[in-house]
Each structure stands twice: as C-alpha cells, then as structure tokens.
Short mmCIF file of C-alpha atoms in Angstrom, two decimals:
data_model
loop_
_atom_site.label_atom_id
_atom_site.label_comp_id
_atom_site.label_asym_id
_atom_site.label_seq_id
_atom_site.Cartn_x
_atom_site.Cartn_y
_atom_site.Cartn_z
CA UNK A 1376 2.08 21.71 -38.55
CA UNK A 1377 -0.46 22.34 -35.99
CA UNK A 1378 -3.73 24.33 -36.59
CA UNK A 1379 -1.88 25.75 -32.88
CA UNK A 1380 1.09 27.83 -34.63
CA UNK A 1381 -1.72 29.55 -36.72
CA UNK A 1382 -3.83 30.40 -33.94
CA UNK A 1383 -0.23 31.99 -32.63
CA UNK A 1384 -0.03 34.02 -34.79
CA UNK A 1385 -2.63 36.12 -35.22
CA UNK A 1386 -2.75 36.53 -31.15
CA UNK A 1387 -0.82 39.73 -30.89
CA UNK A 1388 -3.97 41.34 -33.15
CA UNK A 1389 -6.56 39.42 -31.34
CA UNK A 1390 -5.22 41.01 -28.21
CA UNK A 1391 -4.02 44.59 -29.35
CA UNK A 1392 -1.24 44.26 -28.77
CA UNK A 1393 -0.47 45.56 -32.47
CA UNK A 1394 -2.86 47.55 -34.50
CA UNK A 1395 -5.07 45.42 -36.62
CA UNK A 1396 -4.34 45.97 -40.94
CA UNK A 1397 -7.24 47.78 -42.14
CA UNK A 1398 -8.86 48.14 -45.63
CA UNK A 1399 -6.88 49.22 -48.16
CA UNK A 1400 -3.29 47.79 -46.67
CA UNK A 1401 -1.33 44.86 -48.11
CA UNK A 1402 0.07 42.24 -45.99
CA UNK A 1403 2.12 39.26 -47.39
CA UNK A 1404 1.78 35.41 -45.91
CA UNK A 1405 4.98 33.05 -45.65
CA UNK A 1406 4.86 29.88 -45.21
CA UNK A 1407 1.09 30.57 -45.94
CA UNK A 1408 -1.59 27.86 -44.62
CA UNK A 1409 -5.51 27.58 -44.74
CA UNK A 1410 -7.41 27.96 -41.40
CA UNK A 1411 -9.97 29.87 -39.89
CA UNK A 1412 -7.58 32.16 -37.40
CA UNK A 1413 -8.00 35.40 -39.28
CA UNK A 1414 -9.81 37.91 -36.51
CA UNK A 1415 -12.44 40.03 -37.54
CA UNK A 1416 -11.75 42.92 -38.59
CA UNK A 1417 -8.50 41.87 -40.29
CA UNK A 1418 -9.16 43.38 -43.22
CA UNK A 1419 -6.19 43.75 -45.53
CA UNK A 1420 -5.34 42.28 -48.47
CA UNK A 1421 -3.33 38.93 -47.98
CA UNK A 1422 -0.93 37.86 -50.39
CA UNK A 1423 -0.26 34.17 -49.43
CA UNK A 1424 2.67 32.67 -50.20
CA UNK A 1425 3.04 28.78 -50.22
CA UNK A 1426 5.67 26.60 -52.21
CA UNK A 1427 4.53 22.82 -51.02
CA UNK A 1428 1.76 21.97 -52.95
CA UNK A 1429 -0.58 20.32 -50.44
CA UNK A 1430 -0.69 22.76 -48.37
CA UNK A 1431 -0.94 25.56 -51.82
CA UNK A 1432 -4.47 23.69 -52.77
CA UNK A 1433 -5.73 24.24 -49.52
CA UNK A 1434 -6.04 28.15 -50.01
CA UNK A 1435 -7.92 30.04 -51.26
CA UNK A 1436 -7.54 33.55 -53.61
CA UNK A 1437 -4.86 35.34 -54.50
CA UNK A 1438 -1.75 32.39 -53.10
CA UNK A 1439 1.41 32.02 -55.06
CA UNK A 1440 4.20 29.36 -55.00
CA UNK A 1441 6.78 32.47 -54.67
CA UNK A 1442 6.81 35.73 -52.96
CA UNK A 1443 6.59 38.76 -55.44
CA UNK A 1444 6.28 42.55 -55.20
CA UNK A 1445 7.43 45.35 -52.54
CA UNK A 1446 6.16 47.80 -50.07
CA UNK A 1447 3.92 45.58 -48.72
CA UNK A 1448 2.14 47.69 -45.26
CA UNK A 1449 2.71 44.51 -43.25
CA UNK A 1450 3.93 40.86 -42.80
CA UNK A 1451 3.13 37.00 -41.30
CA UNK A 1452 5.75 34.50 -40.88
CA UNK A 1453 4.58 31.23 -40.12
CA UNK A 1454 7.38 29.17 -39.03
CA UNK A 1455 7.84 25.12 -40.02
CA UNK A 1456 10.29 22.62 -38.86
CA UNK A 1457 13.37 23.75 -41.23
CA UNK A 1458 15.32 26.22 -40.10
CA UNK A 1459 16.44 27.38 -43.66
CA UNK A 1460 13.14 27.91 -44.68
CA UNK A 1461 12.09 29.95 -41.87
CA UNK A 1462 15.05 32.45 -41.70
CA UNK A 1463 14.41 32.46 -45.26
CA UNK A 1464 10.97 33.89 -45.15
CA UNK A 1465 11.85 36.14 -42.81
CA UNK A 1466 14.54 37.45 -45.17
CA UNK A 1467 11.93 37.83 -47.60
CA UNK A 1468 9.38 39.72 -45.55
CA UNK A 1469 12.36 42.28 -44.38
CA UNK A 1470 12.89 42.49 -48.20
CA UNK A 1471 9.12 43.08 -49.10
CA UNK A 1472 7.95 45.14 -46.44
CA UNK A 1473 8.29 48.78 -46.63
CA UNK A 1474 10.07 51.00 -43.73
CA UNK A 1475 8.63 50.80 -40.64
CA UNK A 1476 5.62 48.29 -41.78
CA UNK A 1477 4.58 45.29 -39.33
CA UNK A 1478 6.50 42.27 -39.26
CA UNK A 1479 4.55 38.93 -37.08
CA UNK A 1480 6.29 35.86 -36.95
CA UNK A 1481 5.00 32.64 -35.16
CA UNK A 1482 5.65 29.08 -34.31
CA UNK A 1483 6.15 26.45 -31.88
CA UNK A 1484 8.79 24.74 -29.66
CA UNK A 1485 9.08 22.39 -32.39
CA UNK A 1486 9.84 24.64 -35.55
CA UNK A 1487 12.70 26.49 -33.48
CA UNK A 1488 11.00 29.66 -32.52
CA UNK A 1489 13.09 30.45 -29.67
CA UNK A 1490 16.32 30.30 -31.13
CA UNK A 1491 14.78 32.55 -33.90
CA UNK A 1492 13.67 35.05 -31.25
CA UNK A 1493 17.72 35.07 -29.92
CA UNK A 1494 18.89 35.27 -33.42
CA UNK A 1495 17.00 38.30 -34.61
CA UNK A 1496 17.64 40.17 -31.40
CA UNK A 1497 21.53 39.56 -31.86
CA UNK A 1498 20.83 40.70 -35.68
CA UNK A 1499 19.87 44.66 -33.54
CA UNK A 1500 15.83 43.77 -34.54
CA UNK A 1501 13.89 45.61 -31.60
CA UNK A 1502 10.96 43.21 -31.17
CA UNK A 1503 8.37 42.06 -28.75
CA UNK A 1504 6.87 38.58 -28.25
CA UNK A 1505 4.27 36.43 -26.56
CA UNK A 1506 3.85 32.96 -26.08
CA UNK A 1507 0.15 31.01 -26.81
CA UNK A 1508 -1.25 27.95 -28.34
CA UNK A 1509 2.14 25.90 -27.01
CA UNK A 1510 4.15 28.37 -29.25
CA UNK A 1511 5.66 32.11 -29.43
CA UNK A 1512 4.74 34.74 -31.67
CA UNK A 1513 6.98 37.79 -32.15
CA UNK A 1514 6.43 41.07 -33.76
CA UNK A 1515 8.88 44.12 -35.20
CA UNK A 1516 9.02 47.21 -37.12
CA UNK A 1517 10.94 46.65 -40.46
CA UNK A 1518 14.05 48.55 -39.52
CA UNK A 1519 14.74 51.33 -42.27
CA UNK A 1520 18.10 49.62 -42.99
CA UNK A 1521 17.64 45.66 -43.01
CA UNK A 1522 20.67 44.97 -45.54
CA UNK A 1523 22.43 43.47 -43.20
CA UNK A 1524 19.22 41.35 -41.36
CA UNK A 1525 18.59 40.11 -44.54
CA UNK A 1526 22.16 38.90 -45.73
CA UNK A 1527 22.48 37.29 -42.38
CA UNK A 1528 18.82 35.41 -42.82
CA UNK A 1529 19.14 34.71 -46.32
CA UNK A 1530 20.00 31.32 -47.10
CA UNK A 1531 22.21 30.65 -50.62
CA UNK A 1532 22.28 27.76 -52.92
CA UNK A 1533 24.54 24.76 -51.98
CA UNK A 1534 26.17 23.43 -54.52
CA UNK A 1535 26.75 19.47 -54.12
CA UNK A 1536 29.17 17.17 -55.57
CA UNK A 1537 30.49 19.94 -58.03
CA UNK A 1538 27.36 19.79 -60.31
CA UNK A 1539 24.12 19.98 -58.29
CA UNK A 1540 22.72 23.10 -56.88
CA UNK A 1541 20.59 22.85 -53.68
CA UNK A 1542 19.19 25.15 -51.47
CA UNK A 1543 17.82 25.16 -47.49
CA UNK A 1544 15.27 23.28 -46.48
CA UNK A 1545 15.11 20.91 -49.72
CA UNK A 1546 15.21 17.11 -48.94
CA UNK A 1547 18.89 16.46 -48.77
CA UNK A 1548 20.08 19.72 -49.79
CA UNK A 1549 24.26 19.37 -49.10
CA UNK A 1550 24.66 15.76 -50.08
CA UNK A 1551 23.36 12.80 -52.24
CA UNK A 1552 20.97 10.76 -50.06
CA UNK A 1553 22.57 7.51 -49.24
CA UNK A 1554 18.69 5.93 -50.20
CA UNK A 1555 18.64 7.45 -53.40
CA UNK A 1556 22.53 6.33 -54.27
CA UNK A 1557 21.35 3.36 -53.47
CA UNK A 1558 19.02 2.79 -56.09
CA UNK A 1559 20.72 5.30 -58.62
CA UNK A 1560 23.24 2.16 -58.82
CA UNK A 1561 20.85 -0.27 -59.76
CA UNK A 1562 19.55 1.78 -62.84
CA UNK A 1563 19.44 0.27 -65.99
CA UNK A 1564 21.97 0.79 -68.69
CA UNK A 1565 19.48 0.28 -71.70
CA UNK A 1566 16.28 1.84 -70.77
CA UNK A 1567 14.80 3.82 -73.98
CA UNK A 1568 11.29 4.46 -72.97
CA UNK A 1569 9.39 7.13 -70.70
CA UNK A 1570 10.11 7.74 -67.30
CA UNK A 1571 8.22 9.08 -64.35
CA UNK A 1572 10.37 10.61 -61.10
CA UNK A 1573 7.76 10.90 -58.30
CA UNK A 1574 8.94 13.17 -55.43
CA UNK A 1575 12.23 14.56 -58.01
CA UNK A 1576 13.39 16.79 -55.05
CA UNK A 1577 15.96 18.68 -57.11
CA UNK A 1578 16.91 16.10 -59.53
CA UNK A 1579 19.24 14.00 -58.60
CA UNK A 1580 17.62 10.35 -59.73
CA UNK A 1581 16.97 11.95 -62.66
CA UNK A 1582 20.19 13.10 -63.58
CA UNK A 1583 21.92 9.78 -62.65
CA UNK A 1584 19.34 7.50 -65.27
CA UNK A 1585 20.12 10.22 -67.82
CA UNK A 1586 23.21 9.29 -67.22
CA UNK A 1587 23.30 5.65 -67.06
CA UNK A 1588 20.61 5.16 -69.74
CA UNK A 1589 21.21 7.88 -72.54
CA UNK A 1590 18.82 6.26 -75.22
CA UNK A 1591 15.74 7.16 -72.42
CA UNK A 1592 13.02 8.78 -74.38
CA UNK A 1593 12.08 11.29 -71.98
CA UNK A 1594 11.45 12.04 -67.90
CA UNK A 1595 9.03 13.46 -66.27
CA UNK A 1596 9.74 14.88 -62.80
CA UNK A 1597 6.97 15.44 -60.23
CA UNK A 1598 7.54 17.08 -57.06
CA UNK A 1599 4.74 19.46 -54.44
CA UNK A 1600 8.00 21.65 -53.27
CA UNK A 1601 8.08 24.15 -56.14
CA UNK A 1602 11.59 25.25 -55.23
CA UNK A 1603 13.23 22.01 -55.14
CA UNK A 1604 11.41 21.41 -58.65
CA UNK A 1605 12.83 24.56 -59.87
CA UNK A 1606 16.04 23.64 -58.99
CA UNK A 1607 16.14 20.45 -60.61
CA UNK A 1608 15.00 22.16 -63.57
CA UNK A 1609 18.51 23.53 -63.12
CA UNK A 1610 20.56 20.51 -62.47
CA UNK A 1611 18.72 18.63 -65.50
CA UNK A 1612 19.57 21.74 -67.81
CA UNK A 1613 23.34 21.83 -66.38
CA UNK A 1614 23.60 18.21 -66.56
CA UNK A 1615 21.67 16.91 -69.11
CA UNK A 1616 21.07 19.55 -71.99
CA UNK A 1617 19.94 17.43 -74.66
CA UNK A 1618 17.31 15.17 -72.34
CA UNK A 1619 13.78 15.72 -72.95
CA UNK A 1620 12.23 16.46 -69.65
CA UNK A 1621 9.16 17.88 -68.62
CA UNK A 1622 8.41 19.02 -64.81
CA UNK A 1623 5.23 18.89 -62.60
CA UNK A 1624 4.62 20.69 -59.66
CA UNK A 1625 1.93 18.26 -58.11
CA UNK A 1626 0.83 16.63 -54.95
CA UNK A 1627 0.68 12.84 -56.38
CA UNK A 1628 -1.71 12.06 -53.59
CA UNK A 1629 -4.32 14.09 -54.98
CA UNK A 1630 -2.94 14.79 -58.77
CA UNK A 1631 -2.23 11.90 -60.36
CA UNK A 1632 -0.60 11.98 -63.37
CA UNK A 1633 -2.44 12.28 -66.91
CA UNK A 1634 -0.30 10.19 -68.55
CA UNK A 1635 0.79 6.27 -68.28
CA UNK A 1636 4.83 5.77 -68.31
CA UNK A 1637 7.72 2.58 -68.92
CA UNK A 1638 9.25 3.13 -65.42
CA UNK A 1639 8.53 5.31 -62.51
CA UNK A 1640 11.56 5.81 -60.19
CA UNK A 1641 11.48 7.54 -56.50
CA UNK A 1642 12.80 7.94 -53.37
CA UNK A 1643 9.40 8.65 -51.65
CA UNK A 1644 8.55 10.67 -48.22
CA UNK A 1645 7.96 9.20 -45.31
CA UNK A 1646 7.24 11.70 -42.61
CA UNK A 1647 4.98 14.53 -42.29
CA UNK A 1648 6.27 17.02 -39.29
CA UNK A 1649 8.26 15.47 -37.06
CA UNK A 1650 6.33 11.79 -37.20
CA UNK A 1651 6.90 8.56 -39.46
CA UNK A 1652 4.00 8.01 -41.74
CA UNK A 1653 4.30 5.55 -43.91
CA UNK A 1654 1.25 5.74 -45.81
CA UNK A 1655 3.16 8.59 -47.57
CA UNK A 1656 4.81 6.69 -49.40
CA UNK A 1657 1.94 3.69 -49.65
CA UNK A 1658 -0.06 6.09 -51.72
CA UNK A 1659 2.78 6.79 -54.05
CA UNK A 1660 3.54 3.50 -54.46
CA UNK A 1661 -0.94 3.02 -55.69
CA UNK A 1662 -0.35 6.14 -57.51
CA UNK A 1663 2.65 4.59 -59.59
CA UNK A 1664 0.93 1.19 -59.68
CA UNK A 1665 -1.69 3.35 -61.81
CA UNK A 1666 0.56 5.60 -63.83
CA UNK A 1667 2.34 2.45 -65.20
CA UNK A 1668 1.39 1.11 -68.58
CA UNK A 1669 1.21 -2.82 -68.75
CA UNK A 1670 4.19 -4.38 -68.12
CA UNK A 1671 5.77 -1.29 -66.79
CA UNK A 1672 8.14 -1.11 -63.78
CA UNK A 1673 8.54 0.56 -60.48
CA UNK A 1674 11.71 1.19 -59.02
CA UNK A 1675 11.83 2.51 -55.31
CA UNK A 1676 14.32 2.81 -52.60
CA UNK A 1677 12.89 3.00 -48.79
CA UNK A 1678 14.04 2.70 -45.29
CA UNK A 1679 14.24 -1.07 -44.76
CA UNK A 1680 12.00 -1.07 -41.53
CA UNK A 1681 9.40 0.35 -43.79
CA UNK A 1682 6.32 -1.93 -44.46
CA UNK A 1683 5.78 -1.84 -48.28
CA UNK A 1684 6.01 -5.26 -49.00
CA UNK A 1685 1.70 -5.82 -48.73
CA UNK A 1686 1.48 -2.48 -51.19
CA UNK A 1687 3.63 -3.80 -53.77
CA UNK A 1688 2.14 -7.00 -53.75
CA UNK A 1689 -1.67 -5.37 -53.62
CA UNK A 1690 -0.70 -3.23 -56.63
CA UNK A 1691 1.55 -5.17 -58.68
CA UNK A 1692 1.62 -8.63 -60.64
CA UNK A 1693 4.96 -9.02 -59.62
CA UNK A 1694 7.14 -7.57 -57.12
CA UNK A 1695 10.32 -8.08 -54.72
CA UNK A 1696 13.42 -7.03 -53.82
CA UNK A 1697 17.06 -6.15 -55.62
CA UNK A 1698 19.49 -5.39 -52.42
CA UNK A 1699 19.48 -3.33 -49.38
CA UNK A 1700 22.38 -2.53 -46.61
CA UNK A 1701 22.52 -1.66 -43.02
CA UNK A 1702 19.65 1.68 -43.76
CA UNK A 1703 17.65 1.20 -47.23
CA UNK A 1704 16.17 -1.52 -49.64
CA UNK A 1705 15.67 -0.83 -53.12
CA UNK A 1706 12.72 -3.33 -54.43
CA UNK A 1707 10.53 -3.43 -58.10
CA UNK A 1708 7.38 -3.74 -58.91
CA UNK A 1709 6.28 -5.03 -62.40
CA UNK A 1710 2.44 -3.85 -63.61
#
C-alpha cells in the first residue's frame, strides 16, 4: 500500500477538521501500518491492530494480530485492496468504539474507498470526507445504535466444498484454487516423513497430503496472515484430528524456519498490491531450498508464465517439471 493512504488519513487532524485525541484517550488502528504520519500532538494511546505479518514486524509497541477490548475514545481504518477486509475493520471499530467516539477511515482509488463512502451513507452513517494524497479519508460519530452497521459490514465464514471454512479477504476464500488442485493431485501416496506448507493460507494443501499420505509424520504450516492460519488450524482439526501439526505465523522472507524438513509443499504469492512480483515467490523457493534436509524435496505449483526455472536450478541439485495446463505448472526440486 502506499506510504500515500497513511498520510490520508491522519489529514482530517492535521487540518482540524476533527479534534485531535489527547492524553489519556484510547484509539484503536485497523489495518495498522508503520510510518511517520502521526501529527504532533496526537497523543493518545494507539492500539494497532495488524494480522499480515510483514507488515506486524514493522511496528512498534503495543500491535496485536487481532483487535481486542471496548470503549475505545476513537478509531483509524486504513483501507487495503480487499473489500472483505476493509468492511470488516470497519465492523470492528463500530463494535469497539464507544457511543459517539471518532471513527477515521482512509484509502485510495485503488482499495475501493469510494464505494465504501456510498455504502456507509446508504447504511444511515452521517459522515464527512476529504480527498488528499490521491485518496479519500472519511470521518463519523459511532452512532449509539450500530447493530445493524455492523451486521451489514461484517463479513462471515464461507464454508467451501462442505468441509473447509474460509473467510473474506483470505487467498481463495470460496473455492479450491485451481493452482493448488493442481498440485494437490500430484501428492504422494507414501510419504511418512516431515512436511513443511509455506504460505498454508487456510489449509487446504495440507489437508489434501493428510489425506493422500496418512503414514506422514507430521506438517508444519507457515503462513504471515494470522487469520487464514487460524482458520486452517480449523480445517486441519475438522479434517484431520489425529495429524500431528504444528502452525507458524511467520513472514518466510525474513523468518526462516528453525527446523530442516522431508518435503516442503506451497502454492506461493506472487503479487504484492495490485502488481506481479515474482521475487515473492523466488525467495520462498531459497527459503525452502534451505529448510530442506539432504535429499529432501520441494513441491510447488506456479503460474506457468512465471520465471522460476533459474531459482530452482540455483538452489537445487536437481529440479524440473511434473505437468502443467492452460494456467499453472507444478515442478520439484530435489536438495
């Protein structure tokens, strides 16, 4: 997200145009990111809230993976490019925030801000707004009855296939990924040893070499979105009681893991925002490379017009390719 939907944000206090918290309040941060934007003489407590673990390391005191506590004086929503998430958080700050307390939400063109502005206006919310920094910030009164604001905002699990749970703003959070199908059907049937699931998302590949290899000793799922891992905590539990599984809320760029593993599996990222970045999922493939104990394998599905090919062959004795259709390849890598 740009350092610009920050900025947005804390405009309306920069300018007056709402009282600035003082001492002694308590304000709570959505969507919560580090920057310099906070005016002077902002000084209430901030509660910062942040579930994707890059962007969690990058603040500072008192930042949580999950909102908790009530009657918070005040509120800032800062917006992102799914549109789950961010009627989400502003669920949860109409939740949080006592009667009559300051609400500021911000983004830009890009993370549907406008469409959020028409949405809580048809919802009866009695706002004001001001664009800046390519973006639009908007600011309310928690209304003394939000019940139904927050029933309309609040976005419910989704329950795929008749046995996953998913929610909003997850990575494929209504259907199996046709990427990770893919390579869910090129799973061993024998595997017995330890297993690594970079970028787990809510379970899924997981679940599927649980199922296909039931002697596997045990899986370990990382994943930085600490909702999606806390879902596939779920899904494992549902679908796999007696699997030993651990889970690892981690940003594998900059945590590897502690441990060396059999097999690593994943379906990994590639996009940050709205651009392609393949060195997303260049660094996960180093990271596995690493994590692998001799002789261990990599298993990855990717976009075929993805350049991974030099990576694998950089990190790995052996490498190359099982199958791939029209949209995905699914290739190994042997340590």
């Amino acid at each position: 997200m740009s350092r610009d939907a920050l900025k947005t944000l804390f405009h309306p206090f920069v300018t007056d145009a709402v009282p600035m918290p003082g001492e002694g309040e308590r304000v709570i941060f959505l969507g919560a990111e580090a920057g310099n934007a906070r005016p002077e003489g902002f000084d209430a407590e901030i509660t910062s809230v942040q579930p994707f673990r890059p962007l969690f390391r990058a603040l500072r005191n008192n930042a949580f993976p999950e909102a908790e506590g009530e009657d918070y004086d005040g509120a800032l929503v800062l917006c992102g490019k799914h549109r789950g998430d961010n009627e989400n958080r502003i669920a949860e700050a109409l939740a949080r925030v006592k009667v009559g307390g300051l609400i500021v939400v911000a983004g830009g063109k890009e993370d549907g801000i406008q469409p959020i502005r028409t949405m809580l206006l048809k919802l009866g919310i009695i706002l004001d707004y001001a664009p800046k920094y390519h973006g639009v910030a908007i600011w309310f009164a928690r209304p003394e009855d939000a019940s139904d604001a927050i029933k309309a905002l609040k976005k419910t699990a989704v329950t795929v296939e008749g046995r996953f749970q998913a929610a909003p703003g997850m990575f494929s959070h209504d259907r199996i990924d046709a990427g990770s199908e893919l390579l869910a059907g090129r799973f061993p049937t024998d595997f017995d040893g330890n297993v690594a699931d970079f970028g787990a998302g809510w379970g899924y590949l997981s679940v599927m070499l649980a199922e296909k290899s039931p002697r596997v000793n045990r899986i370990d799922l990382f994943e930085a979105d600490y909702r999606a891992l806390e879902f596939a905590k779920q899904n494992l539990a549902h679908n796999c009681p007696d699997l030993q599984a651990r889970f690892f809320w981690q940003d594998l760029g900059a945590e590897p893991p502690k441990e060396k593993y059999d097999m690593v599996i994943m379906n990994p990222p590639f996009h940050e925002a709205q651009a392609a970045d393949p060195e997303l999922g260049r660094t996960m493939i180093r990271t596995a490379a690493a994590a692998l104990k001799q002789g261990g394998r990599l298993m990855i599905v990717a976009n075929r017009g993805l350049p991974y090919e030099p990576v694998l062959a950089e990190a790995f004795r052996e490498y190359g390719e099982t199958c791939r259709n029209s949209k995905f390849k699914v290739m190994w890598g042997k340590k």
